[in-house]
Amino acid sequence: MCSKRKTCHGGPSQQEQGSPAIANEVFVIDEEVSHLTRLKSEPSERTRACLHAGKSHISTFKLLSSRESNRSGFGRFSSADCSYALRKHLPVRGPWCVDSMDCAAYISQFSSDGSLLIAGFRGGRIRIYNADKKWKIHKDINCKSLRWTVSDIALSPDQQYLAYSSLTPTVHIVNVQNALKQSHANITDIHEGLNFSAADDESSFGIFSIKFSKDGHELVVGNSNESICIYDLGANKVTERIHAHVADVNAVTFADESSDVLYSGSDDSLCKVWDRRCHKSAKPVGVLAGHLDGVTFIDSRGDGHYFISNCKDQTIKLWDIRKLSSATKE
């Protein structure tokens, strides 16, 4: 490691002032930490060379285009390229405390426009915070008929209603845009219950995942009964049941605005694609194998082609349903 020179307030040292060659050297690095920081905040030399960028700024679009066309020959981002791309998009402020409760927060999510943050707590509470009003509490909800915790929450597309589930067969829906700030189930507000159980169910089950359809007319749930159920809010009944996996269904969502295609993820480590127009055979139209443990969450891009899945194996995978797994891989 080279010797250090004293520099005051970031200015040049006496040696640098007296040596034009050193003074003109833009990327003189004296400290190992500074050197590593620079390496992690700039694209790799190979990427710069293939883009003919020199020392100029490289846009994220150019970086992604270069990777997709494999101009560097790597076929992927180097660690330096990843750091350079991410540092321009990751939050640089915070974290800061929005609220403090006397029980653990189990689940949270933002509304689609980012204006509301909904958090569910093990003590049977759900709080909705308004991000545009310095995280002021928009609605404080005391839930009904919970078992252990709030397992999932879903906001309707018009942000008028919130559905919440627990380890029971019932999903409750509450109006979150009325004038009441406090919503205490069946005391200050009505929490309508939607029953997903069937007459031939041998035992009770818990619901792990709930999602509204894009038009807000239906709810889909994944449960510990290894099934997917779809509830028609207009007809006020369960209209479809699919025995989907051989373990708990932890995640389920609609693929796009049509609501015809569903994605599901399970503790059996598989993601499956279902087409409601041909579900009578009770078989998925495709299976995506690759995770090594239970799938915990799924989020669709909304185009009917791509979705991401989160897994207990500590990975997130991006899937293209046009490239489904073979039966052998499954």
mmCIF file of C-alpha atoms in Angstrom:
data_model
loop_
_atom_site.group_PDB
_atom_site.id
_atom_site.type_symbol
_atom_site.label_atom_id
_atom_site.label_comp_id
_atom_site.label_asym_id
_atom_site.label_seq_id
_atom_site.Cartn_x
_atom_site.Cartn_y
_atom_site.Cartn_z
ATOM 1 C CA MET A 1 0.000 0.000 0.000
ATOM 2 C CA CYS A 2 1.497 3.360 -0.985
ATOM 3 C CA SER A 3 2.348 6.022 1.558
ATOM 4 C CA LYS A 4 -0.267 8.645 2.392
ATOM 5 C CA ARG A 5 0.098 12.370 1.761
ATOM 6 C CA LYS A 6 -1.645 14.947 3.929
ATOM 7 C CA THR A 7 -4.398 16.830 2.197
ATOM 8 C CA CYS A 8 -6.466 19.572 3.799
ATOM 9 C CA HIS A 9 -10.213 19.787 3.062
ATOM 10 C CA GLY A 10 -9.852 17.776 -0.138
ATOM 11 C CA GLY A 11 -7.268 20.116 -1.660
ATOM 12 C CA PRO A 12 -4.044 19.027 -3.376
ATOM 13 C CA SER A 13 -0.974 18.154 -1.334
ATOM 14 C CA GLN A 14 2.282 20.093 -1.551
ATOM 15 C CA GLN A 15 3.720 17.366 -3.790
ATOM 16 C CA GLU A 16 0.742 17.642 -6.132
ATOM 17 C CA GLN A 17 1.031 21.432 -6.261
ATOM 18 C CA GLY A 18 4.652 21.189 -7.241
ATOM 19 C CA SER A 19 4.219 18.471 -9.858
ATOM 20 C CA PRO A 20 2.072 19.295 -12.926
ATOM 21 C CA ALA A 21 2.121 15.644 -13.982
ATOM 22 C CA ILE A 22 0.505 14.572 -10.737
ATOM 23 C CA ALA A 23 -1.851 17.538 -10.663
ATOM 24 C CA ASN A 24 -3.148 16.648 -14.130
ATOM 25 C CA GLU A 25 -3.768 13.022 -13.237
ATOM 26 C CA VAL A 26 -7.550 12.906 -12.810
ATOM 27 C CA PHE A 27 -7.865 9.527 -11.134
ATOM 28 C CA VAL A 28 -4.972 9.607 -8.673
ATOM 29 C CA ILE A 29 -5.915 7.176 -5.882
ATOM 30 C CA ASP A 30 -4.002 7.289 -2.604
ATOM 31 C CA GLU A 31 -6.266 5.283 -0.330
ATOM 32 C CA GLU A 32 -7.257 1.670 -0.853
ATOM 33 C CA VAL A 33 -10.803 2.409 0.350
ATOM 34 C CA SER A 34 -11.111 5.246 -2.163
ATOM 35 C CA HIS A 35 -9.836 2.947 -4.869
ATOM 36 C CA LEU A 36 -12.419 0.271 -4.056
ATOM 37 C CA THR A 37 -15.176 2.890 -3.866
ATOM 38 C CA ARG A 38 -14.257 4.167 -7.321
ATOM 39 C CA LEU A 39 -14.186 0.673 -8.771
ATOM 40 C CA LYS A 40 -17.647 -0.031 -7.355
ATOM 41 C CA SER A 41 -19.145 3.233 -8.612
ATOM 42 C CA GLU A 42 -17.993 3.060 -12.248
ATOM 43 C CA PRO A 43 -18.704 0.582 -15.045
ATOM 44 C CA SER A 44 -16.026 -1.948 -15.830
ATOM 45 C CA GLU A 45 -13.299 -0.949 -18.280
ATOM 46 C CA ARG A 46 -14.524 -3.613 -20.688
ATOM 47 C CA THR A 47 -18.017 -2.117 -20.717
ATOM 48 C CA ARG A 48 -16.645 1.405 -21.265
ATOM 49 C CA ALA A 49 -14.481 0.159 -24.111
ATOM 50 C CA CYS A 50 -17.263 -1.644 -25.961
ATOM 51 C CA LEU A 51 -19.491 1.441 -25.665
ATOM 52 C CA HIS A 52 -16.659 3.809 -26.615
ATOM 53 C CA ALA A 53 -17.680 5.869 -23.583
ATOM 54 C CA GLY A 54 -14.286 6.959 -22.317
ATOM 55 C CA LYS A 55 -14.840 8.707 -18.992
ATOM 56 C CA SER A 56 -18.267 10.099 -19.910
ATOM 57 C CA HIS A 57 -21.544 9.169 -18.225
ATOM 58 C CA ILE A 58 -23.270 5.985 -19.445
ATOM 59 C CA SER A 59 -27.058 5.864 -19.302
ATOM 60 C CA THR A 60 -28.881 2.878 -17.832
ATOM 61 C CA PHE A 61 -30.528 2.336 -21.214
ATOM 62 C CA LYS A 62 -27.138 1.979 -22.912
ATOM 63 C CA LEU A 63 -25.955 -0.401 -20.199
ATOM 64 C CA LEU A 64 -29.026 -2.625 -20.585
ATOM 65 C CA SER A 65 -28.858 -2.514 -24.391
ATOM 66 C CA SER A 66 -25.198 -3.494 -24.270
ATOM 67 C CA ARG A 67 -25.949 -6.400 -21.963
ATOM 68 C CA GLU A 68 -28.852 -7.677 -24.072
ATOM 69 C CA SER A 69 -26.733 -7.599 -27.251
ATOM 70 C CA ASN A 70 -23.738 -9.054 -25.335
ATOM 71 C CA ARG A 71 -21.361 -6.377 -26.628
ATOM 72 C CA SER A 72 -18.966 -6.939 -23.730
ATOM 73 C CA GLY A 73 -18.810 -10.688 -24.370
ATOM 74 C CA PHE A 74 -19.719 -11.490 -20.745
ATOM 75 C CA GLY A 75 -23.404 -12.125 -21.378
ATOM 76 C CA ARG A 76 -24.194 -10.375 -18.102
ATOM 77 C CA PHE A 77 -23.339 -7.357 -15.952
ATOM 78 C CA SER A 78 -20.075 -7.387 -14.043
ATOM 79 C CA SER A 79 -20.291 -6.494 -10.339
ATOM 80 C CA ALA A 80 -19.007 -3.009 -11.208
ATOM 81 C CA ASP A 81 -21.723 -2.563 -13.854
ATOM 82 C CA CYS A 82 -24.391 -3.667 -11.343
ATOM 83 C CA SER A 83 -23.193 -1.171 -8.762
ATOM 84 C CA TYR A 84 -23.047 1.641 -11.313
ATOM 85 C CA ALA A 85 -26.598 0.973 -12.531
ATOM 86 C CA LEU A 86 -28.143 0.468 -9.100
ATOM 87 C CA ARG A 87 -26.618 3.502 -7.393
ATOM 88 C CA LYS A 88 -28.708 5.770 -9.618
ATOM 89 C CA HIS A 89 -31.993 4.076 -8.744
ATOM 90 C CA LEU A 90 -31.770 2.822 -5.162
ATOM 91 C CA PRO A 91 -33.042 5.161 -2.406
ATOM 92 C CA VAL A 92 -30.303 7.286 -0.855
ATOM 93 C CA ARG A 93 -32.328 8.767 2.021
ATOM 94 C CA GLY A 94 -33.526 6.946 5.114
ATOM 95 C CA PRO A 95 -34.532 4.612 6.473
ATOM 96 C CA TRP A 96 -36.677 6.425 8.997
ATOM 97 C CA CYS A 97 -39.408 5.288 11.370
ATOM 98 C CA VAL A 98 -42.958 5.912 10.152
ATOM 99 C CA ASP A 99 -44.762 4.373 13.118
ATOM 100 C CA SER A 100 -44.140 2.247 16.197
ATOM 101 C CA MET A 101 -46.480 -0.521 17.358
ATOM 102 C CA ASP A 102 -46.403 -2.954 20.287
ATOM 103 C CA CYS A 103 -46.572 -6.003 17.964
ATOM 104 C CA ALA A 104 -44.623 -7.182 14.930
ATOM 105 C CA ALA A 105 -45.490 -6.013 11.433
ATOM 106 C CA TYR A 106 -46.226 -9.119 9.362
ATOM 107 C CA ILE A 107 -46.963 -7.716 5.913
ATOM 108 C CA SER A 108 -46.946 -4.402 4.036
ATOM 109 C CA GLN A 109 -47.466 -3.082 0.536
ATOM 110 C CA PHE A 110 -47.881 0.155 -1.385
ATOM 111 C CA SER A 111 -50.903 1.093 -3.465
ATOM 112 C CA SER A 112 -50.303 0.986 -7.224
ATOM 113 C CA ASP A 113 -49.732 4.742 -7.402
ATOM 114 C CA GLY A 114 -47.496 4.786 -4.318
ATOM 115 C CA SER A 115 -49.694 7.216 -2.395
ATOM 116 C CA LEU A 116 -50.710 4.749 0.342
ATOM 117 C CA LEU A 117 -48.726 2.287 2.440
ATOM 118 C CA ILE A 118 -50.734 -0.520 4.075
ATOM 119 C CA ALA A 119 -49.217 -2.491 6.966
ATOM 120 C CA GLY A 120 -50.683 -5.495 8.782
ATOM 121 C CA PHE A 121 -49.657 -6.397 12.337
ATOM 122 C CA ARG A 122 -49.875 -9.582 14.369
ATOM 123 C CA GLY A 123 -52.024 -7.893 16.976
ATOM 124 C CA GLY A 124 -54.988 -7.736 14.598
ATOM 125 C CA ARG A 125 -54.320 -4.205 13.383
ATOM 126 C CA ILE A 126 -53.957 -2.748 9.918
ATOM 127 C CA ARG A 127 -52.820 0.808 9.402
ATOM 128 C CA ILE A 128 -52.893 2.770 6.161
ATOM 129 C CA TYR A 129 -50.425 5.650 5.846
ATOM 130 C CA ASN A 130 -50.683 8.525 3.366
ATOM 131 C CA ALA A 131 -47.265 8.944 1.754
ATOM 132 C CA ASP A 132 -48.270 12.311 0.259
ATOM 133 C CA LYS A 133 -49.118 13.724 3.704
ATOM 134 C CA LYS A 134 -45.881 12.901 5.530
ATOM 135 C CA TRP A 135 -47.062 9.369 6.386
ATOM 136 C CA LYS A 136 -50.118 10.559 8.305
ATOM 137 C CA ILE A 137 -52.428 7.705 9.322
ATOM 138 C CA HIS A 138 -55.223 7.518 6.758
ATOM 139 C CA LYS A 139 -57.085 4.598 8.360
ATOM 140 C CA ASP A 140 -56.578 2.585 11.557
ATOM 141 C CA ILE A 141 -58.327 -0.788 11.283
ATOM 142 C CA ASN A 142 -59.085 -3.252 14.081
ATOM 143 C CA CYS A 143 -59.594 -6.578 12.335
ATOM 144 C CA LYS A 144 -62.225 -9.237 12.908
ATOM 145 C CA SER A 145 -61.922 -12.992 13.477
ATOM 146 C CA LEU A 146 -58.173 -13.327 13.106
ATOM 147 C CA ARG A 147 -56.139 -16.426 13.775
ATOM 148 C CA TRP A 148 -52.562 -15.546 14.767
ATOM 149 C CA THR A 149 -52.024 -12.665 12.322
ATOM 150 C CA VAL A 150 -53.106 -10.789 9.214
ATOM 151 C CA SER A 151 -51.744 -13.128 6.519
ATOM 152 C CA ASP A 152 -52.293 -10.900 3.476
ATOM 153 C CA ILE A 153 -53.857 -7.637 2.345
ATOM 154 C CA ALA A 154 -55.104 -6.417 -1.034
ATOM 155 C CA LEU A 155 -56.298 -2.990 -2.124
ATOM 156 C CA SER A 156 -58.960 -2.777 -4.819
ATOM 157 C CA PRO A 157 -57.906 -1.132 -8.106
ATOM 158 C CA ASP A 158 -59.934 2.009 -7.313
ATOM 159 C CA GLN A 159 -58.380 2.099 -3.797
ATOM 160 C CA GLN A 160 -61.864 2.130 -2.285
ATOM 161 C CA TYR A 161 -61.787 -1.231 -0.496
ATOM 162 C CA LEU A 162 -59.238 -3.249 1.411
ATOM 163 C CA ALA A 163 -59.442 -7.041 1.683
ATOM 164 C CA TYR A 164 -57.576 -8.806 4.478
ATOM 165 C CA SER A 165 -57.123 -12.474 5.301
ATOM 166 C CA SER A 166 -55.938 -14.630 8.162
ATOM 167 C CA LEU A 167 -55.386 -18.320 8.811
ATOM 168 C CA THR A 168 -59.118 -18.905 8.440
ATOM 169 C CA PRO A 169 -61.352 -19.551 5.374
ATOM 170 C CA THR A 170 -62.833 -16.030 5.581
ATOM 171 C CA VAL A 171 -61.667 -12.828 3.867
ATOM 172 C CA HIS A 172 -62.972 -9.513 5.186
ATOM 173 C CA ILE A 173 -63.507 -6.345 3.140
ATOM 174 C CA VAL A 174 -63.601 -2.827 4.566
ATOM 175 C CA ASN A 175 -64.201 0.584 2.974
ATOM 176 C CA VAL A 176 -61.023 2.628 3.456
ATOM 177 C CA GLN A 177 -62.232 5.845 1.828
ATOM 178 C CA ASN A 178 -65.142 6.726 4.097
ATOM 179 C CA ALA A 179 -64.925 9.546 6.619
ATOM 180 C CA LEU A 180 -64.052 7.306 9.572
ATOM 181 C CA LYS A 181 -60.396 7.277 10.538
ATOM 182 C CA GLN A 182 -60.955 4.459 13.066
ATOM 183 C CA SER A 183 -62.453 1.268 11.666
ATOM 184 C CA HIS A 184 -63.344 -1.209 14.417
ATOM 185 C CA ALA A 185 -64.906 -4.364 12.978
ATOM 186 C CA ASN A 186 -68.709 -4.337 13.371
ATOM 187 C CA ILE A 187 -68.556 -1.562 15.978
ATOM 188 C CA THR A 188 -67.687 1.624 14.101
ATOM 189 C CA ASP A 189 -67.583 0.014 10.659
ATOM 190 C CA ILE A 190 -68.790 -3.025 8.731
ATOM 191 C CA HIS A 191 -66.168 -5.595 7.761
ATOM 192 C CA GLU A 192 -68.012 -7.819 5.299
ATOM 193 C CA GLY A 193 -66.954 -11.460 5.482
ATOM 194 C CA LEU A 194 -66.491 -13.610 2.377
ATOM 195 C CA ASN A 195 -66.534 -17.337 3.127
ATOM 196 C CA PHE A 196 -64.238 -19.467 0.936
ATOM 197 C CA SER A 197 -64.949 -22.819 2.581
ATOM 198 C CA ALA A 198 -66.938 -25.562 0.854
ATOM 199 C CA ALA A 199 -69.517 -27.906 2.326
ATOM 200 C CA ASP A 200 -67.262 -30.931 1.760
ATOM 201 C CA ASP A 201 -64.137 -29.436 3.361
ATOM 202 C CA GLU A 202 -62.949 -31.925 5.961
ATOM 203 C CA SER A 203 -61.203 -29.282 8.069
ATOM 204 C CA SER A 204 -60.667 -25.560 8.285
ATOM 205 C CA PHE A 205 -57.875 -23.944 6.305
ATOM 206 C CA GLY A 206 -55.955 -20.695 6.261
ATOM 207 C CA ILE A 207 -55.641 -18.172 3.449
ATOM 208 C CA PHE A 208 -52.106 -17.043 2.618
ATOM 209 C CA SER A 209 -52.581 -14.849 -0.447
ATOM 210 C CA ILE A 210 -55.343 -12.623 -1.841
ATOM 211 C CA LYS A 211 -55.530 -10.459 -4.960
ATOM 212 C CA PHE A 212 -58.192 -8.371 -6.673
ATOM 213 C CA SER A 213 -58.742 -8.765 -10.397
ATOM 214 C CA LYS A 214 -57.842 -5.697 -12.476
ATOM 215 C CA ASP A 215 -61.515 -4.742 -12.826
ATOM 216 C CA GLY A 216 -62.155 -5.229 -9.090
ATOM 217 C CA HIS A 217 -64.976 -7.727 -9.680
ATOM 218 C CA GLU A 218 -63.231 -10.837 -8.385
ATOM 219 C CA LEU A 219 -60.897 -12.007 -5.634
ATOM 220 C CA VAL A 220 -58.471 -14.898 -5.980
ATOM 221 C CA VAL A 221 -56.926 -16.607 -2.947
ATOM 222 C CA GLY A 222 -54.289 -19.239 -2.289
ATOM 223 C CA ASN A 223 -54.701 -21.373 0.822
ATOM 224 C CA SER A 224 -53.332 -24.130 3.046
ATOM 225 C CA ASN A 225 -55.802 -26.523 1.418
ATOM 226 C CA GLU A 226 -53.412 -26.666 -1.573
ATOM 227 C CA SER A 227 -56.037 -24.823 -3.611
ATOM 228 C CA ILE A 228 -56.825 -21.675 -5.539
ATOM 229 C CA CYS A 229 -60.308 -20.194 -5.100
ATOM 230 C CA ILE A 230 -61.969 -17.379 -7.047
ATOM 231 C CA TYR A 231 -64.767 -15.311 -5.499
ATOM 232 C CA ASP A 232 -67.237 -13.333 -7.626
ATOM 233 C CA LEU A 233 -67.995 -10.191 -5.606
ATOM 234 C CA GLY A 234 -71.128 -9.430 -7.633
ATOM 235 C CA ALA A 235 -72.601 -12.911 -7.219
ATOM 236 C CA ASN A 236 -71.270 -13.086 -3.631
ATOM 237 C CA LYS A 237 -69.994 -16.652 -3.937
ATOM 238 C CA VAL A 238 -66.987 -18.789 -4.807
ATOM 239 C CA THR A 239 -67.228 -19.604 -8.508
ATOM 240 C CA GLU A 240 -64.089 -21.688 -9.069
ATOM 241 C CA ARG A 241 -61.878 -24.047 -7.071
ATOM 242 C CA ILE A 242 -58.652 -25.547 -8.382
ATOM 243 C CA HIS A 243 -56.589 -28.121 -6.513
ATOM 244 C CA ALA A 244 -53.371 -26.482 -7.645
ATOM 245 C CA HIS A 245 -50.377 -27.901 -5.761
ATOM 246 C CA VAL A 246 -49.287 -30.638 -3.366
ATOM 247 C CA ALA A 247 -48.478 -28.134 -0.591
ATOM 248 C CA ASP A 248 -49.635 -24.760 0.735
ATOM 249 C CA VAL A 249 -50.381 -22.176 -1.971
ATOM 250 C CA ASN A 250 -48.501 -19.153 -0.635
ATOM 251 C CA ALA A 251 -48.883 -16.802 -3.586
ATOM 252 C CA VAL A 252 -51.413 -16.213 -6.332
ATOM 253 C CA THR A 253 -52.185 -13.369 -8.725
ATOM 254 C CA PHE A 254 -53.905 -12.508 -11.989
ATOM 255 C CA ALA A 255 -51.589 -12.322 -15.000
ATOM 256 C CA ASP A 256 -53.174 -9.349 -16.758
ATOM 257 C CA GLU A 257 -56.300 -7.253 -17.167
ATOM 258 C CA SER A 258 -58.291 -10.089 -18.760
ATOM 259 C CA SER A 259 -58.261 -12.109 -15.493
ATOM 260 C CA ASP A 260 -58.285 -15.305 -17.576
ATOM 261 C CA VAL A 261 -54.760 -16.376 -16.614
ATOM 262 C CA LEU A 262 -53.470 -16.958 -13.083
ATOM 263 C CA TYR A 263 -50.020 -17.502 -11.583
ATOM 264 C CA SER A 264 -49.514 -19.485 -8.390
ATOM 265 C CA GLY A 265 -46.573 -20.374 -6.162
ATOM 266 C CA SER A 266 -46.374 -23.038 -3.466
ATOM 267 C CA ASP A 267 -44.305 -24.687 -0.777
ATOM 268 C CA ASP A 268 -43.744 -27.466 -3.327
ATOM 269 C CA SER A 269 -41.213 -25.011 -4.915
ATOM 270 C CA LEU A 270 -43.153 -24.761 -8.188
ATOM 271 C CA CYS A 271 -44.784 -21.845 -9.957
ATOM 272 C CA LYS A 272 -47.750 -22.737 -12.155
ATOM 273 C CA VAL A 273 -49.732 -21.011 -14.881
ATOM 274 C CA TRP A 274 -53.493 -21.524 -15.083
ATOM 275 C CA ASP A 275 -55.892 -20.589 -17.859
ATOM 276 C CA ARG A 276 -59.455 -20.331 -16.574
ATOM 277 C CA ARG A 277 -60.809 -20.895 -20.076
ATOM 278 C CA CYS A 278 -59.523 -24.481 -19.992
ATOM 279 C CA HIS A 279 -59.257 -25.280 -16.286
ATOM 280 C CA LYS A 280 -61.881 -28.020 -16.217
ATOM 281 C CA SER A 281 -59.141 -30.612 -16.587
ATOM 282 C CA ALA A 282 -57.701 -29.297 -13.306
ATOM 283 C CA LYS A 283 -54.262 -29.165 -14.918
ATOM 284 C CA PRO A 284 -52.034 -26.097 -15.332
ATOM 285 C CA VAL A 285 -51.170 -24.904 -18.821
ATOM 286 C CA GLY A 286 -47.566 -24.643 -17.682
ATOM 287 C CA VAL A 287 -45.156 -25.277 -14.841
ATOM 288 C CA LEU A 288 -42.047 -23.263 -13.971
ATOM 289 C CA ALA A 289 -39.459 -25.220 -12.001
ATOM 290 C CA GLY A 290 -36.218 -23.803 -10.674
ATOM 291 C CA HIS A 291 -36.707 -22.694 -7.076
ATOM 292 C CA LEU A 292 -35.244 -24.920 -4.378
ATOM 293 C CA ASP A 293 -37.751 -24.144 -1.621
ATOM 294 C CA GLY A 294 -41.220 -22.751 -1.031
ATOM 295 C CA VAL A 295 -42.360 -19.799 -3.163
ATOM 296 C CA THR A 296 -43.539 -16.951 -0.921
ATOM 297 C CA PHE A 297 -44.654 -14.192 -3.292
ATOM 298 C CA ILE A 298 -45.521 -13.576 -6.931
ATOM 299 C CA ASP A 299 -45.918 -10.277 -8.770
ATOM 300 C CA SER A 300 -47.047 -10.027 -12.379
ATOM 301 C CA ARG A 301 -45.814 -7.425 -14.816
ATOM 302 C CA GLY A 302 -49.386 -7.274 -16.089
ATOM 303 C CA ASP A 303 -48.584 -8.109 -19.720
ATOM 304 C CA GLY A 304 -49.411 -11.824 -19.581
ATOM 305 C CA HIS A 305 -45.790 -12.751 -20.287
ATOM 306 C CA TYR A 306 -43.584 -11.975 -17.308
ATOM 307 C CA PHE A 307 -43.739 -12.288 -13.527
ATOM 308 C CA ILE A 308 -41.287 -12.464 -10.659
ATOM 309 C CA SER A 309 -41.308 -14.889 -7.745
ATOM 310 C CA ASN A 310 -39.687 -14.692 -4.334
ATOM 311 C CA CYS A 311 -38.594 -17.878 -2.572
ATOM 312 C CA LYS A 312 -37.388 -19.197 0.766
ATOM 313 C CA ASP A 313 -34.162 -20.202 -1.017
ATOM 314 C CA GLN A 314 -33.271 -16.468 -0.892
ATOM 315 C CA THR A 315 -33.688 -15.893 -4.625
ATOM 316 C CA ILE A 316 -35.976 -13.833 -6.820
ATOM 317 C CA LYS A 317 -36.592 -15.194 -10.307
ATOM 318 C CA LEU A 318 -37.954 -13.483 -13.406
ATOM 319 C CA TRP A 319 -40.063 -15.848 -15.497
ATOM 320 C CA ASP A 320 -41.192 -15.742 -19.113
ATOM 321 C CA ILE A 321 -44.276 -17.977 -19.390
ATOM 322 C CA ARG A 322 -43.580 -18.448 -23.089
ATOM 323 C CA LYS A 323 -40.660 -20.646 -22.001
ATOM 324 C CA LEU A 324 -42.218 -23.176 -19.668
ATOM 325 C CA SER A 325 -40.307 -25.975 -17.923
ATOM 326 C CA SER A 326 -40.218 -29.456 -19.383
ATOM 327 C CA ALA A 327 -41.943 -32.354 -17.636
ATOM 328 C CA THR A 328 -38.510 -33.822 -16.882
ATOM 329 C CA LYS A 329 -37.354 -30.679 -15.097
ATOM 330 C CA GLU A 330 -40.581 -30.534 -13.118
#
